[in-house]
Coordinates of C-alpha atoms and ligand atoms in Angstrom, one line a residue:
Chain A
M1 CA -40.6 -51.6 -1.9
E2 CA -38.6 -51.2 1.3
T3 CA -40.3 -52.0 4.6
L4 CA -41.1 -48.8 6.6
I5 CA -42.8 -50.3 9.7
H6 CA -41.7 -53.4 11.5
V7 CA -44.1 -54.6 14.2
N8 CA -42.3 -57.5 16.0
A9 CA -44.1 -59.9 18.2
V10 CA -46.0 -57.0 19.9
S11 CA -48.4 -57.7 22.8
K12 CA -50.4 -55.0 24.6
M13 CA -52.2 -55.3 27.8
Y14 CA -54.1 -52.7 29.7
K15 CA -54.5 -52.7 33.4
R16 CA -57.8 -51.8 34.8
D17 CA -57.7 -51.9 38.6
K18 CA -56.6 -55.5 39.3
F19 CA -57.6 -56.9 35.8
E20 CA -55.3 -57.2 32.9
I21 CA -57.0 -56.8 29.6
P22 CA -55.0 -58.4 26.8
V23 CA -55.6 -56.3 23.6
L24 CA -52.9 -57.3 21.2
N25 CA -51.4 -60.8 21.2
D26 CA -48.0 -61.4 19.8
L27 CA -48.7 -59.5 16.7
T28 CA -46.2 -59.2 13.8
L29 CA -46.6 -57.0 10.8
Q30 CA -44.6 -55.2 8.2
V31 CA -45.7 -52.2 6.2
P32 CA -43.7 -51.3 3.1
E33 CA -42.9 -47.7 2.4
G34 CA -45.5 -46.0 0.2
K35 CA -48.3 -48.4 1.1
F36 CA -51.9 -47.4 1.8
L37 CA -52.9 -50.0 4.4
A38 CA -56.4 -50.3 5.8
L39 CA -57.1 -52.0 9.1
M40 CA -60.5 -53.5 9.7
G41 CA -62.1 -55.4 12.4
P42 CA -64.9 -55.5 14.9
S43 CA -65.2 -52.8 17.6
G44 CA -62.8 -53.6 20.5
S45 CA -60.5 -55.8 18.4
G46 CA -57.5 -53.5 19.1
K47 CA -57.3 -51.5 15.9
T48 CA -56.8 -48.1 17.6
T49 CA -54.4 -49.7 20.0
L50 CA -52.3 -51.0 17.2
L51 CA -52.4 -47.7 15.4
N52 CA -51.3 -45.8 18.5
L53 CA -48.4 -48.2 19.0
I54 CA -47.2 -47.6 15.4
A55 CA -47.6 -43.9 15.8
G56 CA -45.6 -43.8 19.0
I57 CA -48.3 -42.5 21.3
D58 CA -48.5 -45.6 23.3
R59 CA -46.0 -48.4 24.2
P60 CA -46.3 -52.1 23.8
T61 CA -46.2 -54.4 26.8
K62 CA -44.0 -56.8 24.9
G63 CA -42.2 -56.8 21.5
S64 CA -40.7 -53.9 19.5
I65 CA -41.6 -51.6 16.7
S66 CA -39.3 -49.8 14.4
V67 CA -40.2 -47.2 11.8
K68 CA -37.7 -46.3 9.1
G69 CA -34.9 -47.9 11.0
T70 CA -35.7 -46.1 14.3
E71 CA -36.7 -48.4 17.1
I72 CA -39.4 -46.2 18.6
T73 CA -40.1 -48.6 21.4
S74 CA -36.8 -47.9 23.0
L75 CA -36.9 -44.1 22.7
S76 CA -37.3 -41.9 25.8
E77 CA -40.5 -39.9 26.1
T78 CA -38.9 -36.7 24.9
A79 CA -37.2 -38.4 22.0
L80 CA -40.4 -40.1 21.1
A81 CA -42.3 -36.7 21.2
K82 CA -39.6 -35.3 18.8
W83 CA -39.9 -38.3 16.6
R84 CA -43.7 -38.0 16.4
A85 CA -43.4 -34.3 15.6
N86 CA -41.1 -35.1 12.7
S87 CA -42.3 -38.4 11.3
V88 CA -46.0 -38.9 11.8
G89 CA -49.1 -37.1 10.9
F90 CA -52.3 -37.9 12.7
V91 CA -55.9 -37.9 11.6
F92 CA -58.6 -38.7 14.1
Q93 CA -62.3 -39.6 13.8
F94 CA -63.4 -36.5 15.6
Y95 CA -60.9 -34.1 14.0
N96 CA -59.6 -32.9 17.3
L97 CA -58.9 -29.3 16.2
I98 CA -58.4 -26.6 18.8
P99 CA -61.6 -24.7 18.8
V100 CA -60.1 -21.3 19.7
L101 CA -57.7 -21.4 16.8
T102 CA -58.5 -20.6 13.2
A103 CA -57.9 -23.2 10.4
F104 CA -54.6 -21.5 9.7
E105 CA -53.5 -21.5 13.3
N106 CA -54.5 -25.1 13.8
V107 CA -52.4 -26.2 10.9
E108 CA -49.6 -24.0 12.1
L109 CA -49.6 -25.5 15.6
P110 CA -47.1 -28.4 14.9
L111 CA -44.8 -25.9 13.1
I112 CA -44.3 -23.9 16.3
L113 CA -41.9 -26.6 17.4
T114 CA -39.8 -26.3 14.3
P115 CA -37.1 -23.7 13.7
L116 CA -39.0 -22.3 10.7
S117 CA -39.4 -18.6 10.4
K118 CA -42.8 -16.9 10.4
A119 CA -42.7 -16.5 6.7
E120 CA -41.7 -20.1 6.1
R121 CA -44.4 -21.3 8.4
K122 CA -47.0 -19.2 6.6
Q123 CA -45.9 -20.7 3.3
H124 CA -46.1 -24.3 4.6
V125 CA -49.5 -23.7 6.1
E126 CA -50.9 -22.2 3.0
T127 CA -49.6 -25.0 0.9
A128 CA -51.1 -27.6 3.2
L129 CA -54.4 -25.9 3.2
Q130 CA -54.4 -25.5 -0.6
I131 CA -53.7 -29.2 -1.0
V132 CA -56.8 -30.1 1.1
G133 CA -58.8 -27.4 -0.9
L134 CA -59.3 -25.0 1.9
G135 CA -57.1 -22.1 0.8
D136 CA -60.1 -19.8 1.1
R137 CA -61.1 -20.9 4.6
M138 CA -57.9 -20.1 6.5
D139 CA -59.4 -17.6 8.9
H140 CA -62.4 -19.7 9.8
Y141 CA -62.8 -21.3 13.2
P142 CA -63.6 -25.0 13.4
K143 CA -67.2 -24.2 14.4
Q144 CA -67.6 -22.2 11.2
L145 CA -66.6 -25.3 9.1
S146 CA -68.5 -28.4 8.2
G147 CA -67.4 -31.8 9.5
G148 CA -65.8 -32.6 6.2
Q149 CA -63.9 -29.3 6.1
E150 CA -62.8 -29.8 9.7
Q151 CA -61.4 -33.2 8.8
R152 CA -59.6 -31.6 5.8
V153 CA -58.0 -29.0 8.2
A154 CA -56.9 -31.9 10.4
I155 CA -55.3 -33.6 7.3
A156 CA -53.6 -30.3 6.5
R157 CA -52.3 -30.3 10.1
A158 CA -51.1 -33.9 9.6
I159 CA -49.1 -33.2 6.5
V160 CA -47.8 -29.7 7.2
T161 CA -44.6 -31.1 8.8
D162 CA -44.1 -33.4 5.7
P163 CA -44.1 -36.7 7.7
I164 CA -43.3 -40.0 6.0
L165 CA -46.2 -41.7 7.8
I166 CA -49.8 -40.8 8.2
V167 CA -52.0 -42.6 10.6
A168 CA -55.8 -42.2 10.4
D169 CA -58.2 -43.6 12.9
E170 CA -61.7 -44.0 11.3
P171 CA -61.2 -40.6 9.5
T172 CA -64.6 -40.9 7.8
G173 CA -66.4 -42.4 10.8
D174 CA -68.2 -39.2 11.6
L175 CA -68.9 -37.9 8.1
D176 CA -71.7 -38.1 5.6
K177 CA -71.1 -40.1 2.4
H178 CA -70.1 -37.2 0.2
S179 CA -67.6 -35.7 2.7
A180 CA -66.3 -39.2 3.4
E181 CA -65.6 -39.6 -0.3
E182 CA -63.7 -36.3 -0.4
I183 CA -61.5 -37.3 2.5
L184 CA -60.8 -40.7 1.0
T185 CA -59.9 -39.2 -2.3
L186 CA -57.6 -36.8 -0.5
L187 CA -55.9 -39.6 1.4
E188 CA -55.5 -41.5 -1.9
R189 CA -53.9 -38.5 -3.4
L190 CA -51.5 -38.0 -0.5
N191 CA -50.5 -41.6 -1.0
K192 CA -50.1 -41.6 -4.8
E193 CA -49.0 -38.1 -5.4
F194 CA -47.1 -37.2 -2.3
K195 CA -45.8 -40.8 -1.6
K196 CA -47.0 -40.9 2.0
T197 CA -47.3 -44.2 3.7
I198 CA -50.8 -44.4 5.2
V199 CA -52.2 -46.7 7.9
M200 CA -55.9 -46.2 8.2
V201 CA -58.4 -47.8 10.6
T202 CA -61.9 -48.1 9.2
H203 CA -65.2 -49.8 9.7
D204 CA -66.3 -48.9 6.2
P205 CA -65.7 -51.5 3.5
H206 CA -66.0 -48.8 0.9
A207 CA -63.2 -46.8 2.5
A208 CA -61.1 -49.9 2.9
A209 CA -61.5 -50.5 -0.9
K210 CA -59.4 -47.4 -1.5
A211 CA -56.4 -48.9 0.2
D212 CA -53.7 -51.1 -1.5
E213 CA -54.2 -53.7 1.1
V214 CA -56.7 -54.6 3.8
L215 CA -55.8 -56.4 7.0
H216 CA -58.4 -57.8 9.5
L217 CA -57.9 -57.7 13.2
E218 CA -59.8 -60.1 15.3
K219 CA -59.4 -60.2 19.1
G220 CA -55.9 -58.8 19.0
E221 CA -54.6 -61.0 16.2
L222 CA -54.4 -60.6 12.4
A223 CA -56.9 -62.8 10.7
Chain B
M1 CA -48.8 -17.6 15.9
K2 CA -47.0 -18.3 19.1
L3 CA -48.0 -20.5 22.0
I4 CA -48.6 -17.3 23.9
K5 CA -51.5 -16.5 21.6
L6 CA -53.1 -19.8 22.5
M7 CA -52.5 -19.1 26.1
F8 CA -54.5 -15.8 25.9
K9 CA -57.2 -17.4 23.9
N10 CA -57.5 -20.2 26.4
A11 CA -57.8 -17.7 29.3
F12 CA -60.8 -16.1 27.7
R13 CA -62.4 -19.2 26.1
H14 CA -65.3 -19.1 28.6
K15 CA -66.0 -15.4 28.7
L16 CA -68.4 -15.5 31.6
R17 CA -66.3 -17.9 33.7
S18 CA -63.2 -15.9 33.1
F19 CA -65.0 -12.6 33.9
L20 CA -66.4 -14.0 37.1
T21 CA -63.1 -15.3 38.2
I22 CA -61.4 -12.0 37.4
A23 CA -64.1 -10.2 39.2
G24 CA -63.6 -12.5 42.2
I25 CA -59.9 -11.8 42.3
A26 CA -60.4 -8.1 41.8
I27 CA -63.0 -8.0 44.7
A28 CA -60.6 -10.0 46.9
V29 CA -57.7 -7.6 46.1
I30 CA -59.9 -4.6 47.0
A31 CA -61.1 -6.2 50.2
F32 CA -57.4 -7.0 51.1
D33 CA -56.4 -3.4 50.3
I34 CA -59.2 -2.0 52.5
L35 CA -58.5 -4.3 55.4
R36 CA -54.7 -3.6 55.3
T37 CA -55.3 0.1 55.0
V38 CA -57.5 0.0 58.2
V39 CA -54.8 -1.9 60.0
N40 CA -52.2 0.5 58.8
A41 CA -54.3 3.5 59.8
W42 CA -54.3 2.2 63.4
D43 CA -50.6 1.5 63.2
A44 CA -50.0 4.9 61.9
G45 CA -50.8 6.4 65.3
I46 CA -48.1 4.3 66.8
E47 CA -45.6 5.0 64.1
A48 CA -46.1 8.7 64.5
T49 CA -44.7 8.6 68.0
A50 CA -41.3 9.9 68.9
A51 CA -38.8 7.8 70.7
N52 CA -37.5 10.7 72.8
R53 CA -40.8 11.5 74.4
L54 CA -42.3 10.2 77.6
I55 CA -45.9 10.6 78.8
T56 CA -46.5 11.0 82.5
R57 CA -50.1 10.5 83.5
Q58 CA -52.1 9.8 86.7
A59 CA -51.3 6.3 87.9
V60 CA -54.8 5.2 88.4
S61 CA -56.3 6.5 85.2
F62 CA -55.7 8.7 82.4
I63 CA -58.9 10.7 83.2
F64 CA -57.6 11.9 86.5
P65 CA -55.6 15.1 86.4
L66 CA -52.1 15.8 87.8
P67 CA -51.1 19.0 89.7
Y68 CA -49.5 21.7 87.7
S69 CA -46.8 21.8 90.4
Y70 CA -45.3 18.6 89.1
R71 CA -44.0 20.5 86.0
D72 CA -40.9 22.0 87.5
R73 CA -40.1 18.9 89.6
I74 CA -40.1 16.7 86.5
K75 CA -38.0 19.3 84.7
N76 CA -35.3 19.1 87.4
I77 CA -34.8 15.4 86.9
E78 CA -31.4 14.6 85.4
G79 CA -31.8 13.6 81.7
V80 CA -35.0 15.5 81.1
E81 CA -34.6 18.2 78.5
Q82 CA -38.0 19.8 78.3
V83 CA -41.4 19.4 79.8
T84 CA -44.8 20.4 78.6
F85 CA -48.3 19.3 79.4
A86 CA -51.8 19.1 77.9
T87 CA -55.3 18.8 79.0
W88 CA -58.2 17.2 77.2
F89 CA -60.7 20.0 76.7
G90 CA -63.6 18.2 75.0
G91 CA -66.4 20.6 74.2
V92 CA -68.5 21.0 71.1
Y93 CA -67.8 22.9 68.0
K94 CA -71.2 23.9 66.5
D95 CA -72.4 20.3 66.4
K96 CA -71.6 17.2 68.4
S97 CA -70.6 15.4 65.1
N98 CA -67.7 17.9 64.6
F99 CA -65.3 15.8 66.6
F100 CA -61.6 16.7 66.7
G101 CA -59.0 16.8 69.3
R102 CA -59.0 20.0 71.4
L103 CA -56.2 20.4 73.8
A104 CA -55.3 23.0 76.3
V105 CA -51.5 23.2 76.2
E106 CA -48.6 25.2 77.5
A107 CA -48.2 27.7 74.7
E108 CA -44.5 28.4 75.4
T109 CA -43.3 24.8 75.1
A110 CA -46.0 22.8 73.2
F111 CA -44.6 23.2 69.7
D112 CA -41.1 22.9 71.0
I113 CA -41.8 19.4 72.1
Y114 CA -44.2 18.5 69.3
S115 CA -41.6 19.7 66.8
E116 CA -43.2 17.6 64.1
Y117 CA -46.2 20.0 64.1
V118 CA -44.7 22.9 62.2
V119 CA -46.1 26.4 62.7
P120 CA -44.6 29.3 60.8
P121 CA -42.5 31.4 63.2
D122 CA -44.5 34.6 63.0
Q123 CA -47.8 32.7 63.6
L124 CA -46.2 30.9 66.6
E125 CA -45.1 34.2 68.1
A126 CA -48.6 35.6 67.7
F127 CA -50.0 32.5 69.3
K128 CA -47.7 32.7 72.3
R129 CA -48.5 36.3 72.7
E130 CA -52.3 36.2 72.8
R131 CA -53.8 34.2 75.6
N132 CA -57.1 33.6 73.8
S133 CA -55.6 32.3 70.6
C134 CA -55.3 28.9 69.1
V135 CA -53.4 26.9 66.5
V136 CA -55.4 24.5 64.3
G137 CA -54.2 21.6 62.1
S138 CA -54.1 21.9 58.3
D139 CA -56.7 19.2 57.9
L140 CA -59.1 21.2 60.1
V141 CA -58.5 24.1 57.7
K142 CA -59.6 21.9 54.8
L143 CA -62.5 20.6 56.8
Y144 CA -64.0 23.8 58.3
G145 CA -62.4 26.5 56.2
F146 CA -60.6 28.1 59.3
K147 CA -58.6 31.2 58.5
L148 CA -56.1 33.2 60.5
G149 CA -58.2 35.7 62.6
D150 CA -61.3 33.5 62.7
I151 CA -63.0 33.0 66.0
V152 CA -63.6 29.4 66.8
R153 CA -66.3 29.1 69.4
L154 CA -66.5 26.0 71.6
E155 CA -69.3 25.1 74.0
G156 CA -67.6 23.6 77.0
D157 CA -68.7 20.4 78.7
I158 CA -65.7 19.4 80.9
Y159 CA -65.0 23.1 81.2
P160 CA -68.5 24.6 81.1
G161 CA -69.3 27.8 79.4
T162 CA -68.8 29.4 76.0
W163 CA -65.2 29.7 74.8
D164 CA -63.9 31.7 72.0
F165 CA -60.5 31.2 70.5
V166 CA -58.9 33.3 67.8
V167 CA -57.0 31.3 65.1
K168 CA -53.4 32.7 65.2
G169 CA -51.6 29.8 63.6
I170 CA -52.0 26.8 61.4
Y171 CA -49.7 23.7 61.9
T172 CA -48.7 21.1 59.4
P173 CA -47.2 17.8 60.4
N174 CA -43.8 17.3 58.7
I175 CA -43.8 13.5 59.3
K176 CA -45.7 10.8 57.5
N177 CA -48.8 9.8 59.4
G178 CA -48.8 13.0 61.4
D179 CA -52.2 14.0 62.8
A180 CA -53.4 17.4 61.3
T181 CA -56.8 17.4 62.9
Q182 CA -56.1 18.9 66.3
M183 CA -56.7 22.3 67.9
F184 CA -54.4 23.7 70.6
F185 CA -55.0 26.7 72.8
H186 CA -53.6 28.2 76.1
W187 CA -54.0 26.1 79.2
E188 CA -53.3 29.3 81.2
Y189 CA -56.4 31.0 79.6
V190 CA -58.6 28.0 80.6
D191 CA -57.0 27.8 84.0
E192 CA -57.5 31.5 84.6
R193 CA -61.2 31.2 84.1
M194 CA -61.4 28.0 86.3
K195 CA -59.8 29.9 89.1
K196 CA -62.7 32.3 89.1
E197 CA -65.5 29.9 88.3
S198 CA -64.5 26.6 90.0
P199 CA -61.4 27.2 92.0
F200 CA -61.0 23.6 93.2
R201 CA -60.4 22.6 89.6
A202 CA -57.7 25.2 88.9
G203 CA -54.0 24.2 88.7
E204 CA -54.7 20.8 87.1
V205 CA -53.2 19.4 84.0
G206 CA -54.1 16.2 82.0
W207 CA -50.7 14.7 81.5
Y208 CA -47.1 15.7 81.0
I209 CA -45.0 15.2 77.9
V210 CA -41.4 14.9 78.7
R211 CA -38.6 15.1 76.2
I212 CA -35.4 13.3 77.1
A213 CA -32.0 13.6 75.7
E214 CA -31.2 10.0 75.3
P215 CA -34.1 7.8 74.1
N216 CA -32.4 4.6 75.4
R217 CA -32.8 5.9 78.9
S218 CA -36.5 6.2 78.8
G219 CA -37.1 3.3 81.2
D220 CA -34.7 4.6 83.7
I221 CA -36.0 8.2 83.6
S222 CA -39.6 7.0 83.6
A223 CA -38.9 5.2 86.9
K224 CA -37.2 8.3 88.3
I225 CA -40.3 10.4 87.6
D226 CA -42.7 7.9 89.1
D227 CA -40.5 7.5 92.2
L228 CA -40.6 11.2 92.7
F229 CA -44.4 11.2 93.2
K230 CA -44.6 7.9 95.1
N231 CA -46.9 8.0 98.1
S232 CA -48.2 11.4 97.0
S233 CA -51.9 12.0 96.5
A234 CA -51.4 11.8 92.7
E235 CA -49.0 9.0 91.9
T236 CA -47.9 8.9 88.3
K237 CA -47.3 6.4 85.6
T238 CA -44.7 7.3 83.0
E239 CA -43.9 5.4 79.8
S240 CA -42.6 6.1 76.4
E241 CA -45.0 7.7 73.9
R242 CA -44.9 4.6 71.8
A243 CA -45.8 2.3 74.7
F244 CA -48.5 4.8 75.6
A245 CA -50.0 4.7 72.1
Q246 CA -49.7 0.9 72.0
G247 CA -51.5 0.6 75.3
F248 CA -54.2 2.9 74.0
M249 CA -54.5 0.6 71.0
S250 CA -54.6 -2.6 72.9
S251 CA -58.3 -2.3 73.3
V252 CA -58.7 -2.8 69.6
S253 CA -55.7 -5.1 69.1
S254 CA -57.9 -8.2 68.8
I255 CA -59.9 -6.6 66.1
L256 CA -56.7 -5.7 64.3
T257 CA -55.5 -9.2 64.6
A258 CA -58.7 -10.5 63.2
M259 CA -58.5 -8.1 60.3
N260 CA -55.0 -9.1 59.6
V261 CA -55.9 -12.8 59.5
L262 CA -59.0 -12.0 57.5
S263 CA -57.0 -10.2 54.8
W264 CA -55.0 -13.4 54.3
V265 CA -58.1 -15.6 54.5
I266 CA -59.4 -13.6 51.5
I267 CA -56.2 -14.4 49.6
G268 CA -56.8 -18.1 50.4
I269 CA -60.3 -17.9 49.1
I270 CA -59.4 -16.4 45.7
M271 CA -56.8 -19.1 45.5
L272 CA -59.6 -21.6 45.7
V273 CA -61.7 -19.7 43.2
L274 CA -58.9 -19.5 40.6
A275 CA -57.7 -23.1 41.3
N276 CA -61.3 -24.3 40.7
T277 CA -61.5 -22.4 37.4
M278 CA -58.1 -23.7 36.3
I279 CA -59.0 -27.3 37.2
M280 CA -62.3 -27.0 35.3
A281 CA -60.6 -25.5 32.3
S282 CA -57.9 -28.1 32.2
R283 CA -60.3 -31.0 32.6
E284 CA -62.3 -29.7 29.6
R285 CA -59.1 -29.5 27.7
T286 CA -57.8 -33.0 28.5
K287 CA -58.3 -34.1 24.9
E288 CA -56.6 -31.0 23.5
Y289 CA -53.6 -31.5 25.7
A290 CA -53.5 -35.1 24.4
V291 CA -53.6 -33.8 20.8
M292 CA -50.8 -31.3 21.5
K293 CA -48.7 -34.1 23.0
V294 CA -49.3 -36.2 19.9
L295 CA -48.1 -33.3 17.8
G296 CA -44.9 -33.3 19.8
F297 CA -45.5 -30.7 22.4
A298 CA -43.6 -31.6 25.6
G299 CA -44.4 -31.2 29.3
K300 CA -42.7 -27.8 29.4
H301 CA -44.8 -26.4 26.7
L302 CA -48.0 -27.6 28.3
S303 CA -46.8 -26.3 31.7
W304 CA -46.2 -22.8 30.3
L305 CA -49.5 -22.9 28.5
I306 CA -51.3 -23.7 31.8
I307 CA -49.3 -21.4 34.0
G308 CA -49.7 -18.6 31.5
E309 CA -53.4 -19.0 31.3
S310 CA -53.7 -18.9 35.1
M311 CA -51.4 -15.9 35.3
V312 CA -53.3 -14.0 32.7
I313 CA -56.4 -14.3 34.8
A314 CA -54.7 -13.6 38.1
F315 CA -52.8 -10.6 36.6
T316 CA -56.0 -9.1 35.1
G317 CA -57.9 -9.6 38.3
G318 CA -55.0 -8.1 40.3
V319 CA -54.7 -5.0 38.1
V320 CA -58.4 -4.4 38.0
G321 CA -58.5 -4.8 41.8
I322 CA -55.7 -2.4 42.3
L323 CA -57.1 0.2 40.0
L324 CA -60.5 0.1 41.7
S325 CA -58.9 0.1 45.1
F326 CA -57.7 3.7 44.7
P327 CA -61.1 5.4 44.4
I328 CA -62.7 2.9 46.9
V329 CA -60.2 3.3 49.6
Q330 CA -60.1 7.1 49.1
G331 CA -63.9 7.2 49.3
I332 CA -63.9 5.2 52.5
G333 CA -61.2 7.5 53.9
E334 CA -63.4 10.5 53.1
A335 CA -66.4 8.9 54.6
I336 CA -64.7 8.0 57.9
P337 CA -64.4 11.0 60.3
K338 CA -60.9 12.4 60.2
N339 CA -60.5 12.1 63.9
I340 CA -60.9 8.3 63.9
F341 CA -58.2 7.8 61.3
P342 CA -56.2 10.9 60.7
V343 CA -54.2 9.0 58.2
F344 CA -56.1 6.6 55.8
N345 CA -53.9 6.1 52.8
L346 CA -53.6 3.2 50.4
E347 CA -50.0 2.6 50.7
Y348 CA -47.6 1.4 48.0
H349 CA -46.5 -1.7 50.0
I350 CA -50.1 -2.9 50.4
L351 CA -50.6 -2.7 46.6
V352 CA -47.4 -4.7 46.2
Y353 CA -48.6 -7.3 48.7
A354 CA -51.9 -7.6 47.0
F355 CA -50.5 -7.9 43.5
V356 CA -47.8 -10.3 44.5
A357 CA -50.4 -12.4 46.3
A358 CA -52.6 -12.4 43.2
L359 CA -49.7 -13.6 41.0
L360 CA -48.7 -16.3 43.6
V361 CA -52.3 -17.4 43.6
G362 CA -52.1 -17.7 39.8
L363 CA -48.9 -19.7 40.0
I364 CA -50.2 -22.1 42.7
S365 CA -53.5 -22.5 41.0
S366 CA -51.8 -23.9 37.9
V367 CA -49.9 -26.6 39.8
F368 CA -52.6 -29.2 40.1
P369 CA -53.8 -28.9 36.4
I370 CA -50.2 -29.1 35.3
I371 CA -49.5 -32.3 37.2
K372 CA -52.7 -33.7 35.9
A373 CA -52.0 -32.8 32.3
L374 CA -48.4 -34.2 32.4
R375 CA -49.4 -37.4 34.1
T376 CA -52.3 -38.3 31.9
P377 CA -51.0 -40.7 29.2
I378 CA -52.0 -39.6 25.7
V379 CA -54.3 -42.6 25.1
E380 CA -56.1 -41.9 28.4
G381 CA -56.5 -38.3 27.3
F382 CA -58.2 -39.4 24.2
R383 CA -60.5 -41.7 26.1
H384 CA -61.6 -38.8 28.3
I385 CA -65.2 -37.9 28.1
G386 CA -66.3 -34.3 28.4
Ligands
ADP401 N1 -56.4 -47.0 27.7 C1 -57.1 -48.1 27.9 N2 -57.3 -48.7 29.1 C2 -58.0 -49.8 29.3 N3 -58.5 -50.5 28.3 C3 -58.3 -50.0 27.0 C4 -57.6 -48.8 26.7 N4 -57.6 -48.6 25.4 C5 -58.3 -49.6 24.9 N5 -58.7 -50.5 25.8 C6 -59.5 -51.7 25.6 O1 -58.8 -52.4 24.6 C7 -59.7 -53.0 23.7 C8 -59.3 -52.6 22.3 O2 -59.6 -51.2 22.2 P1 -59.3 -50.4 20.8 O3 -57.9 -50.6 20.4 O4 -59.8 -49.1 21.0 O5 -60.3 -51.2 19.8 P2 -60.9 -50.8 18.4 O6 -60.2 -49.5 18.0 O7 -60.6 -51.9 17.6 O8 -62.3 -50.6 18.6 C9 -61.1 -52.6 24.1 O9 -61.6 -53.7 24.9 C10 -60.8 -51.4 25.0 O10 -61.8 -51.3 26.0
MG402 MG1 -60.9 -47.6 17.6

């Protein structure tokens, strides 16, 4: 398998007032295309930070990251935003749906930025919602859905632009066992059936077991 | 779906808050409209003046009369075209609350000089012919139902006794802001009776109205008139009708200034109200804006989203305010006695001011939330609590 993500000697420091908090320390990592990778580690070890860097929503203090040959660490803000819109799908612990939009509209949101016609957008959205099993809940608002359903809408939103990479930050962290299982099965399917590369942060060993590989992060370094 | 849909949905996400903000803007627009209309109504008196008319009055005070004999002497001054005069009659029509201007005038010349008060020619002839007749304004006709041939009875106070006048004409101003609430009758008729009843008050007029050929010579001609009566027992003060009206207004000018300032203060307050709403709304949406940035939305998209939301609220408030202003200002206009503000109209330009102000407020209120939304890094947005 070809390497999709190169993380090269990346360090990340946050500045709080006068203090510099080192979060990631000279970290190097490669993720092959098509991999389902799980990141585990204690709270505060830098998992979310690493995921954000890979997904291009934050920048490293040192080092570089490239994804599918694009060095995202040297892109301008605008270029990076475009790259994110095309290449990455995001799944968060707390779903982060827009409460005033229906399931359909939430999934459609990233497509507004594309040149797709209304009919094409509709088709994409319906397909995505059908993949996550919510073809019959398109007109529901987030508050009319269960947590597991909301997370499935979020996954539909993540895949609707057909990105090569999906990042998920504790996607089952807020769900009951049954819903968590559904989400994991769905992610597995996206990986196996739709060949998406997935990087998933999780606390849950059961969730991690679904992945091809599990990496442990400890105080900003891979253990 | 388009971003504009999200914009509208955002604007009405908190129904009560949006409603209160819109109500606040609407009330402010109404208050603005009322204040400006009052200021305008005062100004209307000044605007209705003519540039080619001078007022000659007693130098010490307006309330002291001038001799009738001045008439011809003024008329002989070079540059003077026509002279007429008027006397404040006062009196009571039925009840003290029926207050409107009653003036004893020179019938022959009055409507020649006050050419903006249009009387049909046959009525004017009838008025000139009959010494006990009067001409009333079209607003008085509406107010009291006067008809041609009616007798209007006044109880005199400055000129004691009972006075009956036959309505022979109805005048209508042909200028914007013209005062249609006055009643004119023959000075000669009044003076005749004074000769009999209190001869020492006969032959007096209130003030002269002088029409000049060249308005730009008003200063020069005013000085000539006043020079003519220097060192006499009744010295005069002559000024343009506009200066006269402005002088008359100066007693209320500080109130007008205050109203003017207040009308803009009100706009400032709604700015704070809307800005506060927008800041609260944007703060609550910090995380959503971060999500949208993650999805690839750029600063321009978020800026439009926020401006749009602010404008939707400002626009709605502005429109509601303007629509309500019409009946409210009209109601106030009807409640205020006609003689205080002969003209009390909600003018087009006031509405435009109010509406543009509301939209500007919408624009400005979105500035801070936009800066905040654009400057907050995505990761900070996600860490935001609330
Ligand atoms: N934006 C930030 N500003 C300051 N400190 C941060 C920021 N993001 C994360 N941190 C700090 O970095 C460390 C790692 O955070 P994070 O990557 O969220 O850990 P994890 O996801 O493994 O729990 C923590 O100590 C956290 O407080
Ligand atoms: Mg985390």
